[in-house]
Structures are given as C-alpha cells and as structure tokens.
XYZ file of C-alpha atoms in Angstrom:
744
model
C -57.955 14.502 27.444
C -58.801 17.873 29.014
C -55.501 17.850 30.937
C -53.567 17.139 27.728
C -55.201 20.171 26.084
C -54.303 22.386 29.050
C -50.674 21.201 29.052
C -50.449 21.694 25.275
C -51.829 25.188 25.634
C -49.310 26.113 28.329
C -46.403 24.800 26.238
C -47.510 26.637 23.096
C -48.145 29.844 25.012
C -44.705 29.749 26.584
C -43.167 29.115 23.175
C -45.022 32.104 21.812
C -43.795 34.371 24.613
C -40.186 33.556 23.745
C -40.424 34.792 20.167
C -38.185 37.808 20.422
C -35.922 36.723 23.277
C -34.225 33.880 21.458
C -30.856 34.183 19.720
C -31.215 34.974 15.981
C -31.184 31.848 13.855
C -29.694 31.643 10.359
C -31.014 28.858 8.164
C -28.802 26.742 5.932
C -29.173 28.237 2.451
C -27.499 25.268 0.758
C -30.428 22.956 1.418
C -33.320 22.466 -1.025
C -36.167 24.922 -0.495
C -38.624 22.344 0.793
C -36.116 21.239 3.442
C -35.533 24.864 4.414
C -39.288 25.359 4.728
C -39.553 22.423 7.134
C -36.508 23.652 9.054
C -38.014 27.114 9.463
C -41.398 25.682 10.368
C -39.792 23.551 13.069
C -38.051 26.594 14.577
C -41.066 28.937 14.558
C -43.090 29.679 17.670
C -46.858 29.733 17.779
C -46.947 33.540 17.725
C -44.628 33.655 14.725
C -46.782 31.199 12.839
C -49.970 33.113 13.557
C -48.306 36.391 12.571
C -47.510 35.318 9.007
C -51.019 34.169 8.061
C -52.792 37.497 8.436
C -52.177 41.118 7.528
C -50.202 43.520 9.683
C -51.231 46.572 7.641
C -53.512 47.384 4.762
C -51.216 45.657 2.254
C -48.494 43.753 4.122
C -48.009 40.601 6.163
C -45.347 40.118 8.798
C -42.162 38.234 8.094
C -40.098 36.345 10.665
C -37.368 38.760 11.773
C -35.739 36.237 14.103
C -35.213 33.835 11.188
C -34.320 36.465 8.611
C -37.620 36.520 6.672
C -38.600 40.056 5.526
C -42.189 41.287 5.540
C -44.318 40.525 2.475
C -45.687 43.536 0.603
C -48.648 43.162 -1.721
C -49.974 45.784 -4.096
C -53.010 46.209 -6.251
C -52.746 45.662 -9.971
C -53.315 44.345 -12.467
C -52.649 47.330 -14.762
C -49.842 48.970 -12.819
C -48.399 49.309 -9.322
C -50.870 51.193 -7.143
C -49.573 54.175 -5.126
C -48.608 53.437 -1.537
C -51.260 54.017 1.097
C -50.897 54.785 4.783
C -50.239 51.845 7.117
C -53.820 51.551 8.339
C -55.733 53.812 5.947
C -56.863 53.630 2.332
C -55.670 57.155 1.598
C -52.354 57.484 -0.224
C -49.241 58.043 1.837
C -48.287 61.207 -0.029
C -45.020 59.869 -1.396
C -43.370 61.432 -4.420
C -41.614 58.326 -5.768
C -44.568 55.976 -6.235
C -45.801 57.031 -9.663
C -45.899 54.299 -12.292
C -46.545 53.378 -15.896
C -50.211 52.507 -16.453
C -50.430 49.540 -18.776
C -53.565 48.887 -20.843
C -56.497 47.258 -19.086
C -56.670 43.480 -19.358
C -59.561 43.660 -21.831
C -57.145 45.432 -24.168
C -54.465 42.818 -23.527
C -56.943 40.038 -24.323
C -57.949 41.876 -27.507
C -54.389 41.552 -28.811
C -54.877 37.764 -29.008
C -51.106 37.614 -28.610
C -49.670 35.585 -25.693
C -46.199 37.049 -26.315
C -47.585 40.459 -25.351
C -49.029 38.988 -22.161
C -45.504 37.809 -21.322
C -44.123 41.285 -22.031
C -46.878 42.798 -19.901
C -46.034 40.574 -16.927
C -42.299 41.174 -17.224
C -42.715 44.952 -17.412
C -45.132 45.071 -14.499
C -42.833 42.818 -12.472
C -39.934 45.208 -12.958
C -42.051 48.151 -11.799
C -43.202 46.170 -8.756
C -39.628 45.215 -7.833
C -38.466 48.808 -7.928
C -41.350 49.761 -5.659
C -40.513 46.991 -3.172
C -43.601 44.907 -3.883
C -43.548 41.125 -3.553
C -47.021 40.335 -4.888
C -49.275 41.981 -7.455
C -52.969 41.372 -6.790
C -53.881 40.223 -10.273
C -54.525 39.304 -12.999
C -58.276 38.801 -13.002
C -59.769 36.011 -15.073
C -63.471 36.123 -14.251
C -65.670 35.485 -17.275
C -67.535 38.240 -19.135
C -71.074 36.943 -18.504
C -72.959 40.242 -18.603
C -71.871 43.571 -20.129
C -73.205 45.319 -17.022
C -70.420 43.977 -14.799
C -68.556 47.040 -13.603
C -65.279 45.155 -13.360
C -65.172 43.531 -16.795
C -62.436 45.943 -17.855
C -60.062 44.141 -15.464
C -60.790 40.728 -16.984
C -60.047 39.002 -20.296
C -63.381 38.421 -21.944
C -66.012 35.740 -22.324
C -64.107 32.733 -23.616
C -62.347 30.321 -21.232
C -59.798 29.210 -23.830
C -58.710 32.712 -24.844
C -58.478 33.761 -21.200
C -56.447 30.678 -20.343
C -53.990 31.295 -23.163
C -53.465 34.919 -22.151
C -53.219 34.518 -18.372
C -50.430 31.922 -18.348
C -47.692 34.066 -19.968
C -48.760 37.085 -17.888
C -48.108 35.019 -14.754
C -44.860 33.623 -16.109
C -43.594 37.078 -17.026
C -44.447 38.595 -13.655
C -43.076 35.700 -11.609
C -39.891 35.532 -13.680
C -39.002 38.742 -11.848
C -39.539 37.168 -8.423
C -42.875 38.917 -7.920
C -45.873 36.714 -7.206
C -49.002 36.961 -9.276
C -52.249 36.524 -7.374
C -54.932 35.334 -9.789
C -58.410 36.509 -8.849
C -61.281 36.212 -8.005
C -61.795 32.506 -7.361
C -64.505 31.938 -8.468
C -67.817 32.929 -10.099
C -67.355 36.627 -9.329
C -69.124 37.697 -12.512
C -70.962 40.786 -11.307
C -70.159 43.481 -8.761
C -73.513 44.650 -7.439
C -74.161 43.162 -3.973
C -71.017 41.075 -4.409
C -70.862 40.171 -0.705
C -74.357 38.681 -0.795
C -74.576 36.877 -4.154
C -74.835 33.091 -3.865
C -74.208 31.544 -7.280
C -76.201 28.480 -8.287
C -74.658 26.760 -11.272
C -74.334 23.348 -12.866
C -71.082 21.463 -12.368
C -70.708 21.358 -16.121
C -70.896 25.119 -16.567
C -68.561 25.587 -13.623
C -65.875 23.343 -15.116
C -66.298 24.239 -18.793
C -66.702 28.020 -18.552
C -65.723 29.483 -15.199
C -62.795 27.365 -13.968
C -60.530 26.712 -16.999
C -58.554 29.972 -16.731
C -57.917 29.397 -13.026
C -56.885 25.824 -13.759
C -54.488 26.977 -16.476
C -53.041 29.562 -14.090
C -52.318 26.820 -11.562
C -51.266 23.901 -13.765
C -49.529 25.753 -16.608
C -48.713 29.157 -15.159
C -47.696 27.681 -11.772
C -49.060 30.750 -10.068
C -47.825 31.292 -6.514
C -50.992 32.842 -5.063
C -54.700 32.932 -5.695
C -57.347 35.239 -4.243
C -60.763 34.067 -3.145
C -63.890 35.937 -4.231
C -66.409 37.906 -2.186
C -69.459 36.034 -3.405
C -70.831 32.690 -2.235
C -71.088 29.300 -3.918
C -72.961 26.370 -2.373
C -73.948 28.833 0.374
C -70.331 29.289 1.496
C -68.270 32.428 1.022
C -65.615 31.693 -1.566
C -62.695 32.827 0.570
C -63.534 29.933 2.865
C -65.280 27.569 0.467
C -64.396 23.941 1.122
C -65.363 22.640 -2.323
C -63.509 25.312 -4.282
C -60.410 25.667 -2.117
C -59.800 22.217 -0.673
C -61.355 19.884 -3.207
C -60.802 21.555 -6.566
C -57.836 23.868 -6.020
C -55.629 21.994 -3.582
C -56.682 18.374 -4.192
C -57.699 18.129 -7.849
C -55.224 20.717 -9.199
C -52.441 20.149 -6.622
C -52.018 23.879 -6.028
C -48.930 24.414 -3.842
C -49.278 28.172 -3.404
C -51.137 30.464 -1.034
C -54.862 31.208 -0.968
C -55.422 34.747 0.279
C -58.715 36.379 1.092
C -60.000 39.297 -0.860
C -59.907 42.348 1.395
C -62.769 41.716 3.801
C -63.678 38.354 2.300
C -63.191 36.308 5.468
C -66.229 35.772 7.692
C -65.471 32.987 10.156
C -62.444 31.617 11.984
C -63.789 28.086 11.894
C -64.566 28.096 8.175
C -61.329 29.882 7.271
C -59.243 27.404 9.263
C -61.047 24.289 8.087
C -61.865 25.175 4.477
C -58.577 26.132 2.871
C -57.813 29.840 3.423
C -54.098 30.469 4.046
C -53.753 34.240 4.540
C -56.337 36.800 5.616
C -56.297 40.403 4.427
C -59.039 42.913 5.084
C -60.381 46.202 6.265
C -60.904 47.176 9.888
C -61.252 44.607 12.634
C -62.866 41.589 11.038
C -62.433 42.693 7.464
C -66.054 43.564 6.848
C -68.299 44.850 9.639
C -66.596 46.357 12.690
C -63.937 49.010 12.849
C -60.997 49.462 15.171
C -57.758 51.020 14.006
C -54.633 48.843 13.882
C -56.527 45.845 15.203
C -55.044 43.183 12.963
C -54.743 40.753 15.852
C -58.544 40.708 15.917
C -58.728 39.135 12.471
C -60.394 35.768 12.188
C -57.038 34.126 11.434
C -55.197 35.901 14.271
C -55.925 35.695 18.013
C -59.121 33.729 17.478
C -57.172 31.031 15.643
C -54.415 31.051 18.281
C -56.871 30.712 21.131
C -58.634 27.912 19.288
C -55.340 26.032 19.119
C -54.621 26.620 22.797
C -58.084 25.342 23.648
C -57.746 22.296 21.409
C -60.401 23.360 18.897
C -57.863 23.541 16.078
C -54.631 21.619 15.579
C -51.053 22.639 14.979
C -51.193 20.529 11.829
C -53.867 22.846 10.440
C -51.773 25.893 11.231
C -48.566 24.335 9.916
C -50.176 23.526 6.570
C -50.992 27.210 6.083
C -47.607 28.429 7.314
C -45.816 25.948 5.064
C -47.513 27.512 2.050
C -46.690 31.031 3.240
C -43.028 30.091 3.724
C -42.957 28.648 0.211
C -44.294 32.004 -1.047
C -41.594 33.838 0.920
C -38.838 31.706 -0.556
C -40.178 32.448 -4.022
C -40.328 36.204 -3.404
C -38.851 37.970 -0.374
C -36.117 35.345 0.116
C -35.218 35.219 -3.570
C -31.793 36.867 -3.804
C -31.651 36.586 -7.587
C -34.594 38.816 -8.445
C -32.789 42.121 -8.860
C -34.032 45.648 -8.208
C -36.298 46.346 -11.175
C -36.999 49.545 -13.107
C -39.630 52.255 -12.730
C -41.160 54.309 -15.545
C -38.482 53.233 -18.005
C -38.649 53.918 -21.737
C -38.999 50.177 -22.273
C -42.103 50.059 -20.098
C -43.743 52.933 -21.941
C -42.902 51.224 -25.219
C -44.462 47.999 -23.931
C -47.629 49.837 -22.883
C -47.873 51.508 -26.289
C -47.298 48.274 -28.204
C -49.986 46.438 -26.227
C -52.350 49.358 -26.809
C -51.524 49.490 -30.520
C -52.276 45.803 -30.977
C -55.303 45.698 -28.702
C -57.311 48.493 -30.350
C -60.072 46.951 -32.465
C -61.286 48.410 -35.753
C -64.976 47.471 -35.637
C -66.320 49.326 -38.670
C -64.743 51.136 -41.619
C -67.130 51.980 -44.446
C -65.797 53.869 -47.452
C -62.305 53.337 -46.034
C -62.677 56.453 -43.930
C -59.741 55.195 -41.887
C -56.841 55.620 -41.819
C -57.047 59.407 -41.757
C -55.667 61.005 -44.902
C -53.980 63.910 -43.165
C -52.090 64.901 -46.293
C -55.400 65.865 -47.881
C -57.113 67.262 -44.773
C -57.212 70.848 -43.576
C -59.258 70.644 -40.374
C -60.206 67.897 -37.947
C -62.691 68.207 -35.106
C -62.334 66.080 -31.979
C -65.459 65.861 -29.827
C -66.063 64.201 -26.482
C -65.173 64.294 -22.819
C -63.183 61.092 -23.061
C -60.773 62.863 -25.402
C -59.462 64.865 -22.462
C -60.420 62.952 -19.308
C -57.694 61.046 -17.461
C -58.725 57.406 -17.123
C -55.966 56.040 -14.899
C -57.526 57.412 -11.702
C -60.667 55.723 -10.394
C -62.470 52.491 -11.089
C -61.591 50.815 -7.793
C -58.508 48.925 -6.721
C -56.868 49.246 -10.149
C -56.709 53.042 -9.807
C -53.175 54.349 -10.327
C -50.961 57.387 -9.865
C -49.116 57.765 -13.140
C -45.992 59.623 -14.102
C -47.781 60.691 -17.261
C -50.950 59.991 -19.205
C -51.216 61.180 -22.800
C -54.826 62.025 -23.610
C -56.413 61.035 -26.927
C -56.764 64.708 -27.860
C -53.089 65.376 -27.155
C -52.047 62.376 -29.227
C -54.165 63.434 -32.204
C -53.153 67.088 -31.960
C -49.469 66.147 -31.980
C -49.857 64.238 -35.239
C -51.987 66.967 -36.816
C -49.386 69.595 -35.933
C -46.685 67.599 -37.698
C -48.876 67.416 -40.798
C -49.974 71.056 -40.687
C -53.610 70.148 -40.025
C -55.805 72.237 -37.724
C -57.270 70.185 -34.872
C -60.237 71.753 -33.059
C -61.959 70.416 -29.932
C -65.477 70.540 -28.531
C -66.777 68.899 -25.336
C -69.977 67.479 -26.840
C -71.242 66.002 -23.576
C -70.619 66.182 -19.843
C -70.132 62.941 -17.998
C -68.007 62.583 -14.884
C -66.294 65.793 -13.799
C -64.636 64.160 -10.793
C -61.018 63.151 -10.770
C -59.880 61.643 -7.479
C -59.605 58.254 -5.802
C -58.132 57.482 -2.370
C -56.279 60.770 -2.306
C -54.908 60.578 -5.857
C -56.199 63.435 -7.997
C -55.975 64.080 -11.709
C -55.679 67.824 -11.268
C -58.267 68.300 -13.989
C -61.190 70.705 -13.675
C -63.817 69.334 -16.059
C -66.731 71.456 -14.898
C -68.789 72.959 -17.717
C -71.990 74.938 -17.266
C -73.405 74.407 -20.755
C -76.618 72.475 -21.231
C -76.819 69.261 -23.249
C -78.444 71.078 -26.148
C -75.821 73.837 -26.108
C -72.951 71.353 -25.988
C -74.358 69.540 -29.009
C -75.067 72.760 -30.890
C -71.522 74.019 -30.338
C -70.068 70.739 -31.601
C -72.350 70.668 -34.649
C -71.327 74.195 -35.565
C -67.645 73.245 -35.662
C -68.343 69.916 -37.401
C -69.616 71.662 -40.506
C -66.837 71.786 -43.020
C -64.415 69.616 -41.032
C -62.694 66.884 -43.030
C -63.189 64.427 -40.162
C -65.094 64.424 -36.880
C -63.576 62.094 -34.293
C -66.020 61.518 -31.436
C -64.198 60.088 -28.425
C -66.698 58.818 -25.888
C -67.873 55.642 -24.209
C -67.790 54.916 -20.479
C -65.468 56.047 -17.694
C -64.260 54.945 -14.249
C -67.107 56.518 -12.258
C -69.401 54.433 -10.042
C -72.010 52.455 -11.967
C -69.867 52.504 -15.107
C -66.552 50.665 -15.419
C -65.727 50.528 -11.742
C -65.360 48.100 -8.874
C -68.197 47.713 -6.400
C -71.197 48.325 -8.663
C -72.598 47.205 -11.974
C -73.844 49.467 -14.721
C -77.498 50.390 -14.408
C -78.150 50.407 -18.139
C -76.774 49.062 -21.408
C -77.253 52.481 -23.005
C -74.363 54.746 -23.909
C -74.508 57.365 -21.128
C -74.608 61.162 -21.018
C -76.712 61.600 -24.197
C -73.743 60.727 -26.382
C -76.016 59.035 -28.920
C -77.888 62.325 -29.376
C -74.642 64.178 -29.988
C -73.340 61.626 -32.497
C -76.590 61.542 -34.459
C -76.616 65.332 -34.628
C -73.030 65.402 -35.867
C -73.758 62.739 -38.470
C -76.386 65.000 -40.033
C -73.797 67.651 -40.878
C -70.670 65.586 -41.534
C -70.358 62.261 -43.339
C -66.944 61.344 -41.913
C -67.807 60.576 -38.286
C -65.393 58.246 -36.491
C -66.520 56.920 -33.104
C -63.668 56.053 -30.734
C -65.176 54.089 -27.849
C -63.221 54.030 -24.599
C -64.590 51.376 -22.264
C -64.136 47.895 -20.899
C -67.654 46.888 -21.897
C -70.024 46.790 -24.822
C -72.830 49.348 -25.013
C -76.015 49.851 -26.964
C -75.153 51.795 -30.125
C -78.369 53.142 -31.633
C -76.439 55.301 -34.087
C -74.081 52.677 -35.512
C -75.741 52.627 -38.953
C -75.404 56.404 -39.243
C -71.629 56.578 -38.973
C -68.989 55.019 -41.234
C -66.250 54.072 -38.754
C -65.699 52.910 -35.175
C -62.779 51.693 -33.126
C -62.815 50.122 -29.668
C -59.980 51.764 -27.743
C -60.383 50.341 -24.200
C -58.565 51.940 -21.245
C -55.032 52.064 -22.596
C -53.265 53.808 -19.722
C -50.224 56.046 -19.947
C -49.859 55.832 -23.726
C -53.562 56.137 -24.594
C -53.245 59.173 -26.862
C -50.224 57.824 -28.692
C -51.795 54.425 -29.382
C -55.122 55.863 -30.528
C -53.346 58.303 -32.851
C -51.186 55.445 -34.166
C -54.253 53.514 -35.285
C -56.321 56.447 -36.547
C -53.500 57.692 -38.770
C -52.392 54.281 -40.017
C -48.980 54.363 -38.371
C -50.199 51.113 -36.874
C -52.471 48.823 -38.835
C -55.136 47.672 -36.342
C -55.069 43.968 -35.516
C -57.107 43.685 -32.305
C -60.011 41.260 -32.056
C -62.944 41.451 -29.670
C -62.576 39.183 -26.619
C -66.344 39.269 -26.098
C -69.527 39.328 -28.178
C -71.063 42.766 -28.668
C -74.828 42.412 -28.454
C -77.372 44.779 -29.902
C -79.311 44.711 -26.630
C -79.102 43.083 -23.217
C -81.444 40.337 -24.401
C -78.645 39.111 -26.676
C -76.849 37.795 -23.573
C -77.933 34.577 -21.883
C -77.703 36.002 -18.365
C -80.359 38.578 -19.282
C -82.446 36.595 -21.762
C -83.040 33.910 -19.127
C -83.835 36.469 -16.435
C -81.162 35.077 -14.129
C -79.267 38.340 -13.609
C -79.111 39.909 -11.035
C -80.745 37.151 -8.968
C -83.445 37.013 -6.317
C -83.216 38.126 -2.689
C -84.081 35.548 -0.080
C -86.939 36.411 2.308
C -84.494 37.542 5.021
C -82.905 39.928 2.492
C -79.410 38.774 3.438
C -78.497 36.625 0.448
C -79.216 36.869 -3.280
C -79.506 33.588 -5.150
C -78.318 34.047 -8.716
C -78.871 30.958 -10.832
C -76.832 30.771 -14.014
C -79.726 29.463 -16.063
C -77.873 29.836 -19.352
C -75.366 27.212 -18.164
C -72.489 26.767 -20.604
C -74.084 29.134 -23.119
C -72.151 32.332 -22.495
C -71.367 34.939 -25.156
C -71.092 33.542 -28.671
C -72.170 30.120 -27.433
C -75.536 31.599 -26.425
C -75.884 33.623 -29.624
C -75.149 30.553 -31.761
C -77.699 28.511 -29.824
C -80.467 31.112 -30.128
C -79.686 32.315 -33.642
C -78.872 35.783 -32.341
C -76.866 37.987 -34.685
C -74.512 40.168 -32.635
C -73.667 43.719 -33.527
C -70.005 42.676 -33.511
C -69.024 39.056 -33.085
C -66.530 37.534 -30.690
C -63.159 37.521 -32.453
C -64.188 40.279 -34.867
C -61.667 42.945 -35.800
C -60.879 44.632 -39.108
C -57.647 45.778 -40.736
C -56.535 48.412 -43.226
C -55.356 45.568 -45.415
C -57.024 42.301 -46.437
C -56.170 38.663 -45.856
C -57.102 35.425 -47.546
C -57.077 31.937 -46.051
C -56.562 28.881 -48.249
C -55.361 25.295 -48.384
C -56.545 23.981 -45.019
C -54.856 20.662 -44.226
C -54.726 18.277 -41.297
C -51.961 15.959 -40.133
C -54.336 12.974 -40.028
C -57.988 12.066 -40.363
C -58.215 10.755 -36.829
C -56.890 11.646 -33.389
C -56.306 9.134 -30.650
C -56.992 10.125 -27.062
C -53.275 9.981 -26.274
C -52.245 12.077 -29.259
C -52.933 15.297 -31.109
C -53.788 16.599 -34.551
C -52.387 19.542 -36.473
C -54.262 21.886 -38.768
C -52.277 23.945 -41.244
C -53.649 26.808 -43.318
C -52.100 29.330 -45.660
C -52.742 33.007 -45.018
C -51.880 35.746 -47.491
C -51.880 39.513 -47.154
C -53.781 40.542 -50.276
C -53.894 44.265 -49.527
C -51.605 47.271 -49.720
C -50.570 47.600 -46.071
C -48.411 45.439 -43.836
C -50.475 44.079 -40.986
C -51.406 41.224 -38.687
C -54.384 38.913 -38.525
C -55.513 36.263 -36.070
C -56.354 32.846 -37.471
C -58.980 31.271 -35.229
C -59.889 27.588 -34.970
C -63.197 26.441 -33.514
C -64.385 22.869 -33.002
C -67.885 21.526 -33.639
C -68.984 18.144 -32.276
C -71.272 16.538 -34.851
C -72.961 14.193 -32.401
C -72.737 13.937 -28.625
C -74.628 12.357 -25.745
C -75.179 15.831 -24.267
C -76.151 19.193 -25.676
C -73.021 20.994 -26.821
C -72.315 24.466 -28.227
C -72.380 24.857 -31.980
C -68.681 25.703 -31.821
C -65.971 26.493 -29.312
C -62.654 28.285 -29.708
C -59.808 25.788 -29.334
C -56.849 27.436 -31.056
C -55.584 30.696 -32.541
C -52.424 32.292 -33.861
C -51.573 35.881 -34.682
C -49.327 36.472 -37.668
C -47.776 39.579 -39.253
C -47.444 39.783 -43.039
C -46.094 42.260 -45.539
C -48.219 43.097 -48.621
C -48.460 40.078 -50.937
C -46.655 37.902 -48.378
C -48.103 34.501 -47.456
C -47.233 31.951 -44.787
C -48.455 28.638 -43.479
C -49.524 28.599 -39.848
C -50.181 25.459 -37.823
C -52.532 25.040 -34.882
C -52.343 21.882 -32.782
C -55.116 20.507 -30.599
C -55.335 17.431 -28.401
C -58.201 15.582 -26.735
C -58.678 18.388 -24.209
C -60.160 20.440 -27.047
C -62.878 17.844 -27.554
C -64.050 16.930 -24.072
C -67.004 18.011 -21.973
C -67.681 17.777 -18.247
C -69.804 14.726 -17.566
C -72.042 15.360 -14.565
C -72.778 11.667 -14.064
C -69.166 10.575 -13.599
C -68.110 14.062 -12.420
C -65.089 14.160 -14.712
C -64.054 15.125 -18.235
C -65.443 12.840 -20.912
C -64.150 12.299 -24.435
C -66.564 10.598 -26.801
C -65.366 9.044 -30.016
C -66.968 10.373 -33.149
C -66.738 13.009 -35.855
C -65.779 16.631 -35.357
C -65.448 19.687 -37.591
C -62.519 22.072 -37.406
C -63.781 25.519 -38.421
C -61.162 28.099 -39.399
C -61.484 31.821 -40.036
C -60.772 35.268 -38.625
C -63.858 35.770 -36.403
C -66.491 33.594 -34.769
C -68.985 34.698 -37.436
C -66.523 34.460 -40.324
C -65.249 30.885 -40.481
C -64.591 30.341 -44.161
C -62.891 26.939 -44.087
C -63.599 23.602 -42.450
C -62.424 20.013 -42.368
C -63.625 16.879 -40.628
C -61.714 14.553 -38.342
C -62.459 11.742 -35.924
C -61.629 11.049 -32.296
C -60.746 7.408 -31.785
C-alpha cells in the first residue's frame, strides 16, 4: 500500500508540474454543462484543481487559463458593490471608476414586505456588479434578529423566518438573472457579532429548523442560490465553515445544494476538517485566514499546499478534491463562462430610482398623533431640523458593507430642497455629537463633523431655535461606528446613544410638533416616546436617503413600510435577554463561549405572545396617512388535506383620503398540538395599493408547510391533523378577523 501511495504521489506531482507547458485546450461548448464540467475536470492537473478552491487575492480565486476559464471575482455587498481594494491589502486601490449606488440596507428592504422590490433590488445590484467585473456578491444575509444588540442586524431581514424566506428568494433570482452569483450568508446561527469567532451555539433541533434554517433552505430550494457562505461561530463544537452536520448533512444531503460553500474571510481553521466536512472554497486574511500573517501567501491556506500534500501522501483522496472542484466549475459556468450575461450598468438613473422606491416603501410610520404628518408646508413658515444623523453620511463604515458612493443625499438636504420649493425656511442645529469619524478602509466621507460645544450647549442652542418653529424634525438614532450598527461588535446598551433622549425631551417642552426620524438597523429604548406626537423608522437608505425621507415626511409618498422585527420597551422584552442566555458563558480555558438559546423557538413576537409582553411597536406594525378596512374573510374549504392547499380571501378597502398601500398579514394558530407551539406564526402576506374609496379582494394561499413543526423524536417535519385558526390583519398585534379550518 505504501508503494502505491508513493507512485500516486509521483504521478500527481508530475501532472501538476505540466500545468502551463501543455497546449491550450478548448472545450466543446455544444455539450450540456454537466458534461463540460466532467470534461474540464478530467483535463485538469492537480495544481490547477488546488488553485481554484482557494483565494489568490483578497477577493478573487484563480481560473484555469489553459482551459479558458477566467478568474472569479467576488465583492462585498449586500447593499452595493464595494470599492476595489489592493490585491493583498484591505485598503482601497484608489480607483476613480469604482463608485456605486448604495441601495437601502436589507432591514429596509424587508420592511417593504414586497417581494417584487426584492427582485428589483437584486436585478439592479447585479447590473452594477457586472459593470464592475464582479462575478459574485457576498450577500444577502438572512441571519435572524434574535437580539437588538447585534451590530449586524441592519444587514439582515428581521426576526421572522417566513418573511425572510419570502424576501430572500427574489433577491437571489434578480441578482443571478444577471449572471452574478449571490452568496447567502452566514450559515448558520450567526446571531450576534461580539466574540463571533469563539461563540459555540447550543440550540434545540426544533429551534434550529423552525427559526434559523428556513431562510437558508428557501434560498437553496426556491432561490437556487449558487453559493453560500459559512459563519464564523461554532455549532456542535465545530466551526461552521467546516461543520459536518450543517454543510454535509443538512445543506448538501437534505437540501441537495449543488453550489459552492465558501468560507467567511478567515473562517477556516483546519485542513482536515475543511476537506472532510464540506467546505469548497477558502477565502481569508493573511496566511491561514485568522492568526498568522505573511503577505501574498495564499498557497499557505488550509485548502492549498496542505491539501495538495495530503493528497500526495494519501491522507486525502482525489475524489474529495474533485467533488469540490466540480462545484467550483459549475459556479464558473454559471458566472464567468456565461456569455449571455451582458456588461451591466453603473450608477444609472434606473438604479437610483430603484433605491429611492425601496426606501420610500421601506420607511415605517410608527406613530402619528394629531396627524402631525404629513407636513403641511403650505401653512408653515419655518422648520427646524435637529440631529447629527441629518447630515452624517451613512454609506461609509459598518464593516464589509461599507461603500464608496457616487452621491449620497443627506436627510437635511432632502428636506431643505422641498422647503425651498415651498418657500419655507429650514434651519438646522446639531443637537448632539455622536461619531465624528468618516473613513473605512481608505474610503473617506470628506466630512468634518467636529464640534466643540458641550452637550448642554448643543441642547440649549437647539431649544432656542425650536421655539416658534412650525415643526421640529429630530433626525437621530444609531450610526455605523463600532459598537453601534457595525460588523465585529454588538451594541453595549439598548439606550439611544449620545444623550439624544435628553435633547428630544428638552425640545418637546418648547414645541408640540416634534417628529423623531430614527436612522438605524435596530430598535432602541425610547424613554421619550410618549412626549412626542410622531416617529418614523428610516433605516439606512443609502444614496437616496434624503429624497426618500423627504418623500414620506411631506406626503409625496404615503408610508407603507411594516416593521420586520418586534420593538421592545426594554431588553427584557426579548427572549435572548429575559432568559439570560445572551451573550453566553466563557469556558474555563477562556477560548470558547457557550451560548445556549434557552428561548428556543420563541423569538421576537413569538416570545412576547408567550410571556404576555406588550411591545412598544409590534412586528408587522406600520401606519399610513390613509385608513384601510378589512372585511368578508372567506376560505376555499373548511379542511385541507396534506397533499393540498387552502385559500383565504379578504376584502380590503381604502377608507381614507390618500392613495396608499397596506400589507394584509395572515398568521396561523394551532388550537391543539402534541408539543408547545407559538400562539401564532406568520404564514402569508400580500401588499396592495389602493386609491381612495377603492376596494379589492386579495387571496393568500397556504399549504401543509404552514402547519408543521419539527418533531425532535422522528427528526423530521410533522403535520398533525386537527383544528387551526387563520388570523388576518395588518400587524401582529392587530388581527381583526379570523376563521377556523382543519388539517386532514
């Protein structure tokens, strides 16, 4: 046996040394792709195979020049195409043609509750990526909003697995329709950022399958995503970029995923585990992606020379390598070898219009007492805008989603432009000082936000101008600084930072028309909420931020966004904090944190329903400048068989004075089950636009998948016959209609 291994090693080594001396080979393009993959695989040398399964630079992997395969270029998303960096450095390359359109953050996209906008988002981003020569966008992210302290929640789509699943599929389809691969991340259980390399998640199989995996499953089975990124954290004491249960059992066996699993940058830790446990491509930082540093040492990656030598020594097999290369070649044929994908567009009017439309429909009107909004500019003489977030650029910073934009319209600029058209004076005061920085990886905003005034002076100056103003618009919230909405760390507190609550309360004492515009990807503690009449959640909207915010404030756009997460009054309103499970417990050796998800399936509104907690703003909540009425709920039958479906139809009428859109939401309640189940779960929704006095019927269809739960005894989905309630309304706490049906 030892002689066979030596002979095999000599043969493979010789084959590898002949890589660039052989005559160029041109593959038959008339054959089906899978045949072409096998043909190419058969012709490749060992060195060529090893070269395509690990990075050759910070963001690229080598092609196969001898066979006509170009290099593969990845790029960070998911909100725009990140500026190019140097070959082996994180700093930007200093190019002048790599600016982009910044699309709204994915929390804003989810808040639209409109899958057609997710499709538009993916298509627009794909066109920008094509123009920039990118073959894969590293996104979207679909990790669940478990705690409002997670610094990366702004990149995700909220707390509900069904909503996230419905929004991620068209995003993928839109992006990949342009020949650019999506790379859904971070698989899986990456629900907080602090100590993300050390967190070992302990969770029930039921919670895993019901809450944290559905969006990934939808991305694979319905979105047919071409790539998926592993997560930094651990599960079952294995790092998730080389986790046998997640990658081999669930992803590739149970879901039949035919794409590529790539490591998060620095997420690979072992050649043996990476080879054996399902990783296909390794990307990272420095030598091994995590600990040591040597410039341009990509051959030292775990999936590079170490893998090759293991094959030569007989530790690993060519079959193991070929399985990874086969997946990479399939990715190449879908992207770099796709001659039909065109050249794309960069910073086009259509892309800016798409960004603005998504922002318009994602902004959520949370509170509007006395109908303070929309602004009545025809009757106003002076408006005061207060707050650092009114002027601070938000497209730079926050981690890997940081962008270099062609333009970013600030909220103040958007409001001032409208006021000028109406002849209204628009003043500005800082109000608070938060983050005066403005750079990330060499990209700078060019803003100087330094201000030497004290907190008390800032507030006093704002209060002085607020007296006599027709409206005071306070634009605050979080930002992209560390320990706020940013990759790598979680927030340290649920409080609104920088003494903003003090400023708002002081303003409310001298002006009754205070409008709070919150820019963030997370909920915060709002001690002042009962002292102000109006609030909108404006997210990170990107290039068209000022335009979209002005659209909603002035009524040019009737707000129709709905919250994709529950907004608690305090941290104790969230199961992860009420159970004491976040942020976990360090092991005695202080190398690993065990974080047990003690709340199980009870995340967000599920937890609040179970505990009788009344949120500040409920999941699915969002107001309008008009009013809607639901009536005449019907069902297609009284019973549903396990091989069929049932339809629920309801009439919705716009009973107000403005045209607008509403989201009809359908939740399901299981009246009796053999296991503990949530009081209700979202299983269908539809957004509809209506003119004043217009009414329409909308129909929502569900099948047995809406009624099942993960049975931990049989380790599969279980569907129990019995009675269910369909609950219909326009928010999780406002379900005004219901009807019963049976599962046979």
